[in-house]
Amino acid sequence: MSIEQTKCLIIGSGPAGYTAAIYASRANLSPILYTGKEPGGQLTITNDVENYPGYPDGIIGPQMMEDFKNQALKFGTDIRYEMISKVDFSGGVHKIYTETDHEIHADTVIIATGASARWLGLESEQKLMSKGVSACAVCDGFFFRGQEVAIVGAGDTAAEESTYLSKMCKKVHLLVRRDEMRASKIMQDRVLAAENIEIHWNTTTDEILGEDKVEGVRIKNTITGATEILPVSGFFVAIGHKPNTELFEGWLDMDENKYLITKPGRSFTNIEGVFAAGDAQDHIYRQAVTAAGSGCMAALDAERYLAEKGII
Ligand code: NDP
């Protein structure tokens, strides 16, 4: 099979990937975008998005990603619904292989493979996803204002998100599986100081209750074995995220949690011509709008790199 050449190859189809595609297309880079196995990314498992500027009445996540995609298509992005299975960043031109063994040589690569929330793995969690089950308090907490919610986790994210939820919800139940939290002391102190957060120590989640929406959660004390039903209408999972970066191991610098390391304030990775954007390199903000912003940065960085190299 012949080898395809491109000036710009984008991997990932969340807000970062599509924004990079819009900018790269409008800069005449004729980008090729590979969507990966979850076209549209994490927003496709979200319901209403109310915090993305420009949508005053909110929009549902999958529709928003359809809009992003159509905007990229309008400017000529070549979108392909396939996975990349291997990369080779050893030379000046970057080699990319698809799962059907198609080989592409790219002058620049923009990585926007995102991250995936870790889930408990309960069937009820899957069933009630976006129907009261969420992995993002900042995105969805507002829908539960004045209501009772539960959140599972014991790290900085769980501490931060339970504090965030406590400001709008009537009551927050924090479900901690051990008798201590791993969150930093200062964040734990904030949790302890909030009067409407009740911490349930040594507690696991047995089942999330409800058919079409969350109506409660059955929790279990791991020491006594006692179960209890909490009357919550929202259930937040904050047990960590996993960046989708396995493909780049051995090529790109990553932190201890496998997030790609980019030059501060820029999208450059440690390999010339390879740029990273969105949640694959951001474990702090993780918002659609910040991902989109970094996708724009990556496309501008790629365009300038190509100009400096005399390729465009
Ligand atoms: P972490 O990996 O730090 O913590 C995950 C937590 O989830 C752990 O406490 C773990 O429990 C718990 N957990 C895992 N699996 C289960 C399960 N099946 N059931 C119940 N609980 C479970 O992830 P975070 O998202 O909290 O943080 C990721 C990184 O981001 C960290 O480095 C953190 O410091 C950083 N961060 C920093 C923030 C800030 O500085 N403002 C804000 C948010 C995150 P156990 O402890 O028992 O293993």
XYZ file of C-alpha atoms and ligand atoms in Angstrom:
360
model
C 0.000 0.000 0.000
C 1.315 3.467 -0.805
C 2.426 5.773 1.939
C 0.310 8.864 2.421
C 1.899 12.234 3.173
C 0.347 15.070 5.158
C 1.486 18.331 6.651
C -0.685 17.875 9.715
C -2.180 14.821 11.336
C -4.506 15.192 14.307
C -5.278 12.293 16.634
C -8.473 12.674 18.664
C -11.943 14.076 18.150
C -12.883 15.897 21.340
C -12.944 19.703 21.644
C -9.122 19.851 21.422
C -8.854 17.734 18.261
C -11.690 19.426 16.388
C -10.556 22.924 17.351
C -7.050 22.094 16.146
C -8.664 20.812 12.926
C -10.665 24.014 12.393
C -7.564 26.168 12.807
C -5.291 23.900 10.778
C -7.827 23.691 7.936
C -8.288 27.430 7.817
C -4.486 27.773 7.688
C -4.481 25.566 4.555
C -2.647 22.695 6.228
C -5.212 20.187 4.855
C -5.220 18.210 8.109
C -6.236 14.599 8.452
C -8.033 13.830 11.730
C -8.383 10.340 13.167
C -11.295 10.191 15.575
C -10.277 7.201 17.693
C -12.690 4.719 19.162
C -14.961 7.245 20.872
C -15.702 9.904 18.215
C -16.523 13.149 19.976
C -14.729 12.146 23.170
C -15.915 12.512 26.732
C -18.628 15.033 25.859
C -20.565 12.338 24.066
C -21.366 10.808 27.463
C -22.500 14.145 28.881
C -26.002 15.447 28.753
C -26.489 19.199 28.927
C -23.485 21.452 28.584
C -24.290 24.834 30.109
C -20.835 26.262 30.669
C -19.489 26.409 27.119
C -19.523 30.053 26.028
C -21.730 30.780 23.033
C -24.559 28.438 23.985
C -26.720 30.601 26.292
C -29.467 27.987 26.380
C -27.068 25.094 26.849
C -26.591 22.230 24.437
C -26.401 18.487 24.762
C -22.856 17.114 24.642
C -23.222 14.887 21.550
C -24.840 17.737 19.577
C -22.067 20.091 20.568
C -19.487 17.633 19.269
C -21.481 17.232 16.051
C -21.287 21.030 15.660
C -17.517 20.949 16.256
C -17.160 18.191 13.678
C -19.279 19.978 11.064
C -17.265 23.140 11.522
C -14.037 21.182 10.936
C -15.575 19.487 7.871
C -16.753 22.828 6.489
C -13.148 24.006 6.256
C -11.998 20.790 4.657
C -10.679 18.561 7.431
C -10.324 14.962 6.261
C -12.020 13.101 9.133
C -11.440 9.358 9.403
C -13.250 7.083 11.810
C -10.377 4.858 12.667
C -7.832 4.197 15.391
C -4.142 4.864 15.245
C -2.329 1.772 16.420
C 1.335 2.773 16.305
C 3.558 5.812 15.950
C 7.225 6.154 15.119
C 8.720 9.494 16.072
C 12.329 8.498 15.448
C 12.912 10.577 12.313
C 12.239 14.069 10.983
C 8.999 12.947 9.382
C 6.661 11.272 11.822
C 5.291 7.876 10.900
C 1.772 7.000 11.922
C 0.086 3.645 11.390
C -3.643 3.004 11.495
C -5.219 -0.181 12.785
C -5.638 -1.285 9.162
C -1.881 -0.807 8.639
C -2.170 2.299 6.526
C 1.059 4.306 6.864
C 1.058 8.089 6.954
C 4.050 10.385 7.064
C 3.250 13.652 8.808
C 5.333 16.794 9.140
C 3.392 17.688 12.269
C 1.261 15.634 14.620
C -1.240 17.087 17.067
C -2.122 14.708 19.865
C -5.577 15.278 21.337
C -6.399 11.796 22.555
C -8.002 13.009 25.784
C -8.487 11.158 29.017
C -11.051 8.724 30.280
C -12.698 8.918 33.669
C -12.240 5.865 35.836
C -15.529 4.258 36.769
C -16.525 1.883 39.546
C -17.656 -0.742 37.056
C -21.197 -1.234 38.357
C -23.949 -2.107 35.899
C -26.219 0.514 37.487
C -23.498 3.128 37.026
C -23.429 2.384 33.307
C -27.237 2.368 33.062
C -27.634 5.743 34.787
C -24.731 7.485 33.080
C -25.779 11.075 32.309
C -29.057 10.351 34.110
C -27.669 11.429 37.460
C -24.322 9.637 37.276
C -21.453 11.913 36.339
C -17.678 12.071 36.531
C -17.516 15.864 36.492
C -18.907 17.978 39.319
C -17.953 21.246 37.637
C -19.887 20.189 34.520
C -22.970 18.698 36.138
C -23.148 19.865 39.779
C -25.407 22.758 38.888
C -28.190 20.369 37.824
C -28.398 19.166 41.421
C -28.544 22.487 43.224
C -30.584 22.309 46.430
C -30.537 18.502 46.232
C -28.745 15.683 48.022
C -25.839 14.022 46.182
C -23.112 11.441 46.774
C -19.546 11.458 45.522
C -17.093 8.592 45.636
C -13.322 9.030 45.921
C -10.699 10.173 48.391
C -8.085 12.029 46.370
C -7.694 15.720 45.590
C -10.375 15.555 42.914
C -12.958 14.060 45.285
C -12.031 16.615 47.952
C -12.210 19.518 45.515
C -15.421 18.364 43.869
C -17.212 17.592 47.138
C -16.329 21.085 48.376
C -17.576 22.517 45.084
C -20.833 20.540 45.323
C -21.351 21.551 48.962
C -21.725 25.166 47.833
C -24.796 24.403 45.730
C -26.249 21.156 47.030
C -28.285 20.660 50.167
C -26.114 17.797 51.337
C -23.076 15.931 49.996
C -22.215 12.371 51.043
C -18.543 11.618 50.470
C -17.941 7.877 50.146
C -14.394 6.890 51.154
C -13.377 3.264 50.817
C -10.669 3.348 53.517
C -10.434 5.052 56.899
C -8.387 7.912 55.464
C -8.234 10.142 52.428
C -5.227 10.549 50.219
C -6.153 14.134 49.346
C -3.752 16.852 50.468
C -4.221 18.139 54.009
C -5.446 21.572 52.957
C -8.132 20.082 50.714
C -9.218 17.615 53.372
C -9.518 20.498 55.827
C -11.917 22.237 53.443
C -14.033 19.081 53.255
C -14.099 18.766 57.042
C -15.005 22.437 57.421
C -18.089 22.176 55.179
C -21.095 21.595 57.414
C -23.142 19.873 54.727
C -20.546 17.249 53.732
C -20.923 13.947 55.541
C -17.958 11.601 55.143
C -18.786 7.895 55.149
C -15.521 6.106 55.999
C -14.806 2.477 55.061
C -17.661 2.644 52.616
C -18.152 1.151 49.193
C -20.950 1.559 46.679
C -23.171 -1.482 46.346
C -25.684 -0.178 43.826
C -26.948 3.061 42.366
C -30.731 2.978 42.507
C -33.293 4.178 39.957
C -34.491 3.254 36.490
C -34.381 6.416 34.353
C -32.759 8.676 36.906
C -30.776 8.317 40.090
C -33.090 7.908 43.079
C -30.643 6.752 45.690
C -27.510 4.771 46.392
C -27.014 1.692 48.509
C -23.724 1.861 50.371
C -21.938 -0.734 52.454
C -19.688 -0.395 55.466
C -16.682 -2.629 54.779
C -16.055 -3.302 58.479
C -19.544 -4.041 59.777
C -21.049 -5.186 56.474
C -24.066 -2.963 57.184
C -25.833 -1.466 54.187
C -27.707 1.830 54.021
C -29.669 3.691 51.351
C -28.889 7.365 50.838
C -31.680 9.359 49.140
C -29.511 11.097 46.552
C -30.455 12.325 43.091
C -26.901 12.761 41.845
C -23.960 10.371 42.012
C -20.480 11.628 41.198
C -17.502 9.405 40.561
C -14.131 11.028 41.329
C -11.702 8.137 41.470
C -9.260 9.492 38.941
C -8.762 9.806 35.213
C -6.556 7.944 32.831
C -4.997 9.866 29.958
C -5.173 8.026 26.640
C -1.463 8.130 25.981
C -0.300 4.476 25.851
C 0.432 4.895 22.167
C 3.150 7.425 22.886
C 5.012 5.590 25.631
C 8.693 5.473 24.909
C 8.441 8.458 22.541
C 7.004 11.343 24.515
C 7.767 12.636 28.000
C 4.992 11.921 30.488
C 4.475 12.623 34.171
C 4.053 9.865 36.755
C 0.342 9.593 35.883
C 1.088 9.296 32.124
C -0.099 12.772 31.176
C 1.956 14.204 28.302
C 4.354 16.922 29.332
C 4.264 20.062 27.211
C 6.459 23.118 27.422
C 4.829 25.511 29.935
C 2.347 27.777 28.209
C 2.870 26.072 24.819
C 1.850 22.838 23.114
C 5.362 21.541 22.284
C 6.227 18.016 23.387
C 9.828 16.788 23.617
C 9.722 15.742 19.927
C 9.995 18.431 17.262
C 6.816 18.760 15.247
C 4.702 16.815 17.744
C 2.232 18.897 19.726
C -0.233 17.976 22.456
C -3.544 19.517 23.478
C -6.524 18.852 25.716
C -6.923 16.374 28.534
C -4.076 14.125 27.358
C -1.775 16.817 28.727
C -4.008 18.577 31.276
C -5.055 16.961 34.531
C -5.899 20.245 36.198
C -8.650 22.039 34.260
C -10.160 19.298 32.097
C -12.893 21.493 30.616
C -14.202 21.532 27.054
C -13.358 25.206 26.746
C -9.778 24.789 27.989
C -9.297 21.751 25.739
C -10.588 23.737 22.762
C -8.237 26.600 23.668
C -5.239 24.292 23.789
C -6.290 22.691 20.476
C -6.136 26.147 18.925
C -2.676 26.690 20.449
C -1.429 23.382 19.037
C -2.633 24.226 15.523
C -1.000 27.659 15.655
C 2.219 26.113 16.967
C 2.126 23.512 14.180
C 1.522 26.168 11.536
C 4.436 28.289 12.785
C 6.677 25.236 12.959
C 5.850 24.339 9.336
C 6.522 27.924 8.253
C 9.886 27.989 10.061
C 10.865 24.738 8.372
C 9.889 26.177 4.981
C 7.249 23.489 4.448
C 4.451 26.039 3.981
P -6.143 9.945 42.683
O -5.604 8.800 41.911
O -5.199 10.817 43.435
O -7.178 9.408 43.748
C -8.165 8.491 43.412
C -8.961 8.195 44.680
O -10.044 7.373 44.316
C -8.143 7.482 45.742
O -8.362 8.088 46.983
C -8.693 6.060 45.718
O -8.818 5.466 46.976
C -10.104 6.273 45.197
N -10.572 5.107 44.479
C -9.994 4.487 43.424
N -10.725 3.464 43.004
C -11.815 3.425 43.816
C -12.935 2.595 43.887
N -13.118 1.588 43.033
N -13.841 2.838 44.859
C -13.684 3.845 45.716
N -12.632 4.693 45.697
C -11.703 4.469 44.746
O -7.031 10.771 41.624
P -7.524 12.293 41.652
O -8.373 12.461 40.465
O -8.084 12.642 42.950
O -6.179 13.107 41.436
C -5.359 12.884 40.283
C -4.144 13.814 40.348
O -4.556 15.165 40.141
C -3.456 13.792 41.706
O -2.083 13.930 41.502
C -4.004 14.994 42.402
O -3.150 15.497 43.413
C -4.168 15.971 41.253
N -5.220 16.965 41.524
C -4.833 18.156 42.049
C -5.781 19.116 42.334
C -5.326 20.423 42.869
O -4.183 20.531 43.251
N -6.172 21.416 42.906
C -7.221 18.895 42.103
C -7.516 17.588 41.584
C -6.540 16.669 41.316
P -7.544 4.983 47.846
O -6.979 6.222 48.436
O -8.161 4.069 48.819
O -6.621 4.314 46.874
